[in-house]
Amino acid sequence: RPPVYVLRPSSPFRLGWDIFGSFLIGCDLLIIPVNLAFTPEESHFLTVLSVLAVVFWTADIFLTLRTGYYTHGAEELRPCKIAMKYLRTWLLFDVVVILSDYASLLA
């Protein structure tokens, strides 16, 4: 049985979280090219969406540190193993992207 604070990778919560993350990525795929091509005026909606995205992706870093993964068909739910895998794979990329998002918001 996994520790209470470790999410199973196939849990309904994690599935919903990943679906919402996919929605935010889809929004970026539409909004970023439009902003670069046409430089539209600032809108309240886009500002709120940007802040929501930064908060979401920041929280995602912490959530990913507590989400198990599959290895060779088996679930890995040990917190130390989860953290080490994330540190060796996506953490640096995620932090760089989040820091650039914060810089963009604060500029």
Backbone as JSON Lines, residues from 0, in Angstrom:
{"i":0,"aa":"R","n":[0.84,-1.18,0.0],"ca":[0.0,0.0,0.0],"c":[0.89,1.25,0.0]}
{"i":1,"aa":"P","n":[0.63,2.21,-0.93],"ca":[1.48,3.39,-1.02],"c":[1.21,4.37,0.13]}
{"i":2,"aa":"P","n":[2.19,5.23,0.44],"ca":[1.94,6.28,1.44],"c":[0.74,7.14,1.01]}
{"i":3,"aa":"V","n":[0.06,7.71,1.97],"ca":[-1.15,8.5,1.72],"c":[-0.88,9.64,0.75]}
{"i":4,"aa":"Y","n":[0.27,10.26,0.81],"ca":[0.58,11.43,0.01],"c":[1.13,11.1,-1.39]}
{"i":5,"aa":"V","n":[1.15,9.83,-1.77],"ca":[1.6,9.43,-3.1],"c":[0.39,9.09,-3.95]}
{"i":6,"aa":"L","n":[0.3,9.72,-5.12],"ca":[-0.8,9.45,-6.05],"c":[-0.44,8.3,-6.97]}
{"i":7,"aa":"R","n":[-1.4,7.49,-7.26],"ca":[-1.21,6.48,-8.3],"c":[-1.26,7.18,-9.65]}
{"i":8,"aa":"P","n":[-0.42,6.77,-10.6],"ca":[-0.4,7.46,-11.9],"c":[-1.71,7.36,-12.67]}
{"i":9,"aa":"S","n":[-2.53,6.37,-12.35],"ca":[-3.8,6.2,-13.05],"c":[-5.0,6.62,-12.21]}
{"i":10,"aa":"S","n":[-4.77,7.38,-11.15],"ca":[-5.88,7.8,-10.29],"c":[-6.78,8.78,-11.04]}
{"i":11,"aa":"P","n":[-8.06,8.82,-10.7],"ca":[-8.97,9.78,-11.35],"c":[-8.53,11.23,-11.18]}
{"i":12,"aa":"F","n":[-7.99,11.56,-10.02],"ca":[-7.51,12.94,-9.82],"c":[-6.38,13.27,-10.79]}
{"i":13,"aa":"R","n":[-5.42,12.35,-10.9],"ca":[-4.29,12.6,-11.8],"c":[-4.74,12.66,-13.25]}
{"i":14,"aa":"L","n":[-5.71,11.84,-13.62],"ca":[-6.25,11.88,-14.97],"c":[-6.88,13.25,-15.25]}
{"i":15,"aa":"G","n":[-7.7,13.74,-14.32],"ca":[-8.31,15.06,-14.48],"c":[-7.27,16.15,-14.55]}
{"i":16,"aa":"W","n":[-6.24,16.04,-13.71],"ca":[-5.15,17.02,-13.69],"c":[-4.44,17.04,-15.05]}
{"i":17,"aa":"D","n":[-4.16,15.88,-15.59],"ca":[-3.48,15.79,-16.88],"c":[-4.35,16.31,-18.03]}
{"i":18,"aa":"I","n":[-5.64,16.07,-17.94],"ca":[-6.56,16.59,-18.96],"c":[-6.58,18.11,-18.92]}
{"i":19,"aa":"F","n":[-6.63,18.69,-17.72],"ca":[-6.61,20.14,-17.61],"c":[-5.27,20.7,-18.11]}
{"i":20,"aa":"G","n":[-4.17,20.02,-17.82],"ca":[-2.87,20.43,-18.35],"c":[-2.84,20.4,-19.86]}
{"i":21,"aa":"S","n":[-3.47,19.4,-20.45],"ca":[-3.56,19.31,-21.91],"c":[-4.38,20.47,-22.48]}
{"i":22,"aa":"F","n":[-5.43,20.85,-21.77],"ca":[-6.23,22.01,-22.18],"c":[-5.36,23.28,-22.18]}
{"i":23,"aa":"L","n":[-4.55,23.46,-21.14],"ca":[-3.68,24.64,-21.07],"c":[-2.64,24.63,-22.19]}
{"i":24,"aa":"I","n":[-2.11,23.48,-22.5],"ca":[-1.15,23.38,-23.61],"c":[-1.84,23.73,-24.92]}
{"i":25,"aa":"G","n":[-3.07,23.25,-25.11],"ca":[-3.85,23.59,-26.3],"c":[-4.09,25.09,-26.42]}
{"i":26,"aa":"C","n":[-4.41,25.72,-25.3],"ca":[-4.59,27.18,-25.3],"c":[-3.29,27.87,-25.73]}
{"i":27,"aa":"D","n":[-2.17,27.43,-25.19],"ca":[-0.87,28.02,-25.57],"c":[-0.6,27.83,-27.06]}
{"i":28,"aa":"L","n":[-0.95,26.66,-27.59],"ca":[-0.73,26.41,-29.02],"c":[-1.53,27.36,-29.9]}
{"i":29,"aa":"L","n":[-2.65,27.83,-29.4],"ca":[-3.47,28.79,-30.15],"c":[-3.07,30.24,-29.87]}
{"i":30,"aa":"I","n":[-2.86,30.56,-28.6],"ca":[-2.66,31.95,-28.19],"c":[-1.27,32.48,-28.54]}
{"i":31,"aa":"I","n":[-0.23,31.69,-28.32],"ca":[1.13,32.19,-28.54],"c":[1.36,32.6,-30.0]}
{"i":32,"aa":"P","n":[1.01,31.79,-30.99],"ca":[1.22,32.25,-32.38],"c":[0.4,33.51,-32.72]}
{"i":33,"aa":"V","n":[-0.81,33.59,-32.21],"ca":[-1.64,34.79,-32.47],"c":[-0.98,36.02,-31.84]}
{"i":34,"aa":"N","n":[-0.51,35.9,-30.63],"ca":[0.17,37.02,-29.97],"c":[1.43,37.44,-30.7]}
{"i":35,"aa":"L","n":[2.18,36.47,-31.2],"ca":[3.42,36.8,-31.92],"c":[3.13,37.42,-33.29]}
{"i":36,"aa":"A","n":[2.09,36.98,-33.95],"ca":[1.79,37.46,-35.3],"c":[1.06,38.81,-35.3]}
{"i":37,"aa":"F","n":[0.16,39.01,-34.33],"ca":[-0.71,40.18,-34.41],"c":[-0.59,41.14,-33.24]}
{"i":38,"aa":"T","n":[0.13,40.79,-32.19],"ca":[0.24,41.59,-30.97],"c":[-1.08,42.27,-30.58]}
{"i":39,"aa":"P","n":[-2.08,41.46,-30.22],"ca":[-3.37,42.04,-29.83],"c":[-3.26,42.79,-28.5]}
{"i":40,"aa":"E","n":[-4.27,43.6,-28.21],"ca":[-4.29,44.33,-26.94],"c":[-4.44,43.34,-25.78]}
{"i":41,"aa":"E","n":[-3.93,43.76,-24.63],"ca":[-4.06,42.93,-23.44],"c":[-5.54,42.73,-23.12]}
{"i":42,"aa":"S","n":[-5.9,41.54,-22.7],"ca":[-7.28,41.3,-22.28],"c":[-7.26,40.68,-20.89]}
{"i":43,"aa":"H","n":[-8.31,40.95,-20.15],"ca":[-8.43,40.4,-18.8],"c":[-8.44,38.88,-18.85]}
{"i":44,"aa":"F","n":[-9.13,38.31,-19.83],"ca":[-9.21,36.86,-19.98],"c":[-7.82,36.23,-20.15]}
{"i":45,"aa":"L","n":[-7.01,36.82,-21.04],"ca":[-5.67,36.26,-21.29],"c":[-4.76,36.41,-20.08]}
{"i":46,"aa":"T","n":[-4.92,37.52,-19.36],"ca":[-4.13,37.71,-18.14],"c":[-4.49,36.67,-17.09]}
{"i":47,"aa":"V","n":[-5.78,36.45,-16.9],"ca":[-6.23,35.43,-15.93],"c":[-5.76,34.04,-16.37]}
{"i":48,"aa":"L","n":[-5.87,33.75,-17.65],"ca":[-5.43,32.45,-18.16],"c":[-3.92,32.26,-17.95]}
{"i":49,"aa":"S","n":[-3.14,33.31,-18.14],"ca":[-1.69,33.23,-17.94],"c":[-1.34,32.96,-16.48]}
{"i":50,"aa":"V","n":[-2.01,33.67,-15.59],"ca":[-1.75,33.47,-14.16],"c":[-2.19,32.06,-13.75]}
{"i":51,"aa":"L","n":[-3.35,31.64,-14.23],"ca":[-3.83,30.29,-13.93],"c":[-2.84,29.24,-14.41]}
{"i":52,"aa":"A","n":[-2.3,29.43,-15.61],"ca":[-1.34,28.47,-16.16],"c":[-0.07,28.41,-15.31]}
{"i":53,"aa":"V","n":[0.44,29.55,-14.89],"ca":[1.66,29.56,-14.08],"c":[1.42,28.89,-12.73]}
{"i":54,"aa":"V","n":[0.29,29.17,-12.12],"ca":[-0.04,28.53,-10.84],"c":[-0.19,27.02,-11.04]}
{"i":55,"aa":"F","n":[-0.89,26.63,-12.11],"ca":[-1.08,25.21,-12.38],"c":[0.25,24.5,-12.58]}
{"i":56,"aa":"W","n":[1.13,25.04,-13.45],"ca":[2.38,24.36,-13.75],"c":[3.33,24.36,-12.55]}
{"i":57,"aa":"T","n":[3.24,25.39,-11.71],"ca":[4.04,25.38,-10.48],"c":[3.56,24.25,-9.56]}
{"i":58,"aa":"A","n":[2.25,24.14,-9.39],"ca":[1.69,23.07,-8.57],"c":[2.0,21.71,-9.18]}
{"i":59,"aa":"D","n":[2.05,21.64,-10.51],"ca":[2.33,20.37,-11.18],"c":[3.71,19.84,-10.84]}
{"i":60,"aa":"I","n":[4.66,20.73,-10.64],"ca":[6.0,20.28,-10.24],"c":[5.92,19.51,-8.92]}
{"i":61,"aa":"F","n":[5.21,20.09,-7.96],"ca":[5.09,19.44,-6.65],"c":[4.25,18.17,-6.73]}
{"i":62,"aa":"L","n":[3.21,18.21,-7.54],"ca":[2.36,17.03,-7.69],"c":[3.12,15.89,-8.38]}
{"i":63,"aa":"T","n":[3.94,16.22,-9.37],"ca":[4.71,15.2,-10.06],"c":[5.71,14.53,-9.12]}
{"i":64,"aa":"L","n":[6.22,15.3,-8.16],"ca":[7.12,14.73,-7.16],"c":[6.42,13.71,-6.27]}
{"i":65,"aa":"R","n":[5.11,13.69,-6.3],"ca":[4.33,12.78,-5.46],"c":[3.4,11.88,-6.27]}
{"i":66,"aa":"T","n":[3.7,11.71,-7.55],"ca":[2.9,10.82,-8.4],"c":[3.76,9.64,-8.83]}
{"i":67,"aa":"G","n":[3.27,8.46,-8.59],"ca":[3.98,7.26,-8.99],"c":[4.1,7.16,-10.5]}
{"i":68,"aa":"Y","n":[4.81,6.15,-10.95],"ca":[5.0,5.92,-12.38],"c":[5.1,4.42,-12.63]}
{"i":69,"aa":"Y","n":[5.02,4.06,-13.89],"ca":[5.13,2.65,-14.27],"c":[6.54,2.37,-14.78]}
{"i":70,"aa":"T","n":[7.09,1.26,-14.35],"ca":[8.38,0.82,-14.86],"c":[8.3,-0.68,-15.11]}
{"i":71,"aa":"H","n":[8.55,-1.08,-16.33],"ca":[8.47,-2.49,-16.73],"c":[7.13,-3.11,-16.35]}
{"i":72,"aa":"G","n":[6.05,-2.34,-16.5],"ca":[4.71,-2.84,-16.24],"c":[4.28,-2.81,-14.78]}
{"i":73,"aa":"A","n":[5.15,-2.39,-13.89],"ca":[4.81,-2.34,-12.46],"c":[4.75,-0.89,-11.99]}
{"i":74,"aa":"E","n":[3.86,-0.64,-11.04],"ca":[3.74,0.7,-10.46],"c":[4.87,0.93,-9.47]}
{"i":75,"aa":"E","n":[5.52,2.07,-9.59],"ca":[6.53,2.48,-8.61],"c":[5.92,3.58,-7.76]}
{"i":76,"aa":"L","n":[5.75,3.33,-6.45],"ca":[5.09,4.27,-5.57],"c":[5.94,4.71,-4.39]}
{"i":77,"aa":"R","n":[7.22,4.35,-4.4],"ca":[8.11,4.77,-3.31],"c":[8.54,6.22,-3.55]}
{"i":78,"aa":"P","n":[8.28,7.1,-2.57],"ca":[8.56,8.53,-2.75],"c":[10.0,8.83,-3.19]}
{"i":79,"aa":"C","n":[10.97,8.15,-2.63],"ca":[12.36,8.41,-2.99],"c":[12.62,8.08,-4.46]}
{"i":80,"aa":"K","n":[12.11,6.95,-4.92],"ca":[12.28,6.55,-6.32],"c":[11.57,7.54,-7.26]}
{"i":81,"aa":"I","n":[10.37,7.97,-6.87],"ca":[9.62,8.92,-7.68],"c":[10.41,10.22,-7.82]}
{"i":82,"aa":"A","n":[10.89,10.74,-6.71],"ca":[11.63,12.0,-6.73],"c":[12.91,11.87,-7.56]}
{"i":83,"aa":"M","n":[13.64,10.79,-7.4],"ca":[14.89,10.62,-8.14],"c":[14.64,10.53,-9.65]}
{"i":84,"aa":"K","n":[13.58,9.83,-10.05],"ca":[13.26,9.74,-11.48],"c":[12.93,11.12,-12.04]}
{"i":85,"aa":"Y","n":[12.12,11.9,-11.31],"ca":[11.75,13.24,-11.76],"c":[12.98,14.15,-11.81]}
{"i":86,"aa":"L","n":[13.84,14.05,-10.81],"ca":[15.07,14.86,-10.81],"c":[15.96,14.54,-12.0]}
{"i":87,"aa":"R","n":[16.01,13.27,-12.4],"ca":[16.86,12.85,-13.52],"c":[16.23,13.11,-14.89]}
{"i":88,"aa":"T","n":[14.93,13.35,-14.94],"ca":[14.27,13.47,-16.24],"c":[13.74,14.88,-16.51]}
{"i":89,"aa":"W","n":[12.58,15.23,-16.02],"ca":[11.88,16.44,-16.44],"c":[12.0,17.64,-15.52]}
{"i":90,"aa":"L","n":[12.51,17.49,-14.32],"ca":[12.48,18.6,-13.36],"c":[13.2,19.85,-13.88]}
{"i":91,"aa":"L","n":[14.4,19.72,-14.4],"ca":[15.13,20.89,-14.87],"c":[14.36,21.61,-15.97]}
{"i":92,"aa":"F","n":[13.83,20.87,-16.93],"ca":[13.03,21.47,-18.0],"c":[11.82,22.21,-17.42]}
{"i":93,"aa":"D","n":[11.1,21.56,-16.51],"ca":[9.91,22.17,-15.91],"c":[10.26,23.47,-15.18]}
{"i":94,"aa":"V","n":[11.34,23.47,-14.43],"ca":[11.74,24.67,-13.69],"c":[12.12,25.8,-14.64]}
{"i":95,"aa":"V","n":[12.86,25.5,-15.69],"ca":[13.24,26.53,-16.67],"c":[11.99,27.13,-17.32]}
{"i":96,"aa":"V","n":[11.05,26.3,-17.7],"ca":[9.81,26.8,-18.32],"c":[9.03,27.65,-17.34]}
{"i":97,"aa":"I","n":[8.89,27.2,-16.11],"ca":[8.15,27.96,-15.1],"c":[8.83,29.3,-14.82]}
{"i":98,"aa":"L","n":[10.14,29.3,-14.7],"ca":[10.84,30.56,-14.45],"c":[10.66,31.54,-15.61]}
{"i":99,"aa":"S","n":[10.65,31.02,-16.84],"ca":[10.41,31.92,-17.98],"c":[8.97,32.43,-17.97]}
{"i":100,"aa":"D","n":[8.03,31.6,-17.53],"ca":[6.64,32.06,-17.4],"c":[6.52,33.15,-16.34]}
{"i":101,"aa":"Y","n":[7.18,32.97,-15.2],"ca":[7.16,34.01,-14.18],"c":[7.79,35.3,-14.69]}
{"i":102,"aa":"A","n":[8.91,35.18,-15.4],"ca":[9.57,36.37,-15.95],"c":[8.65,37.08,-16.93]}
{"i":103,"aa":"S","n":[7.95,36.34,-17.75],"ca":[7.02,36.92,-18.72],"c":[5.86,37.62,-18.01]}
{"i":104,"aa":"L","n":[5.35,37.02,-16.95],"ca":[4.25,37.64,-16.22],"c":[4.67,38.92,-15.51]}
{"i":105,"aa":"L","n":[5.89,38.91,-14.98],"ca":[6.36,40.06,-14.2],"c":[6.92,41.18,-15.06]}
{"i":106,"aa":"A","n":[7.15,40.91,-16.34],"ca":[7.73,41.93,-17.24],"c":[6.71,42.98,-17.62]}
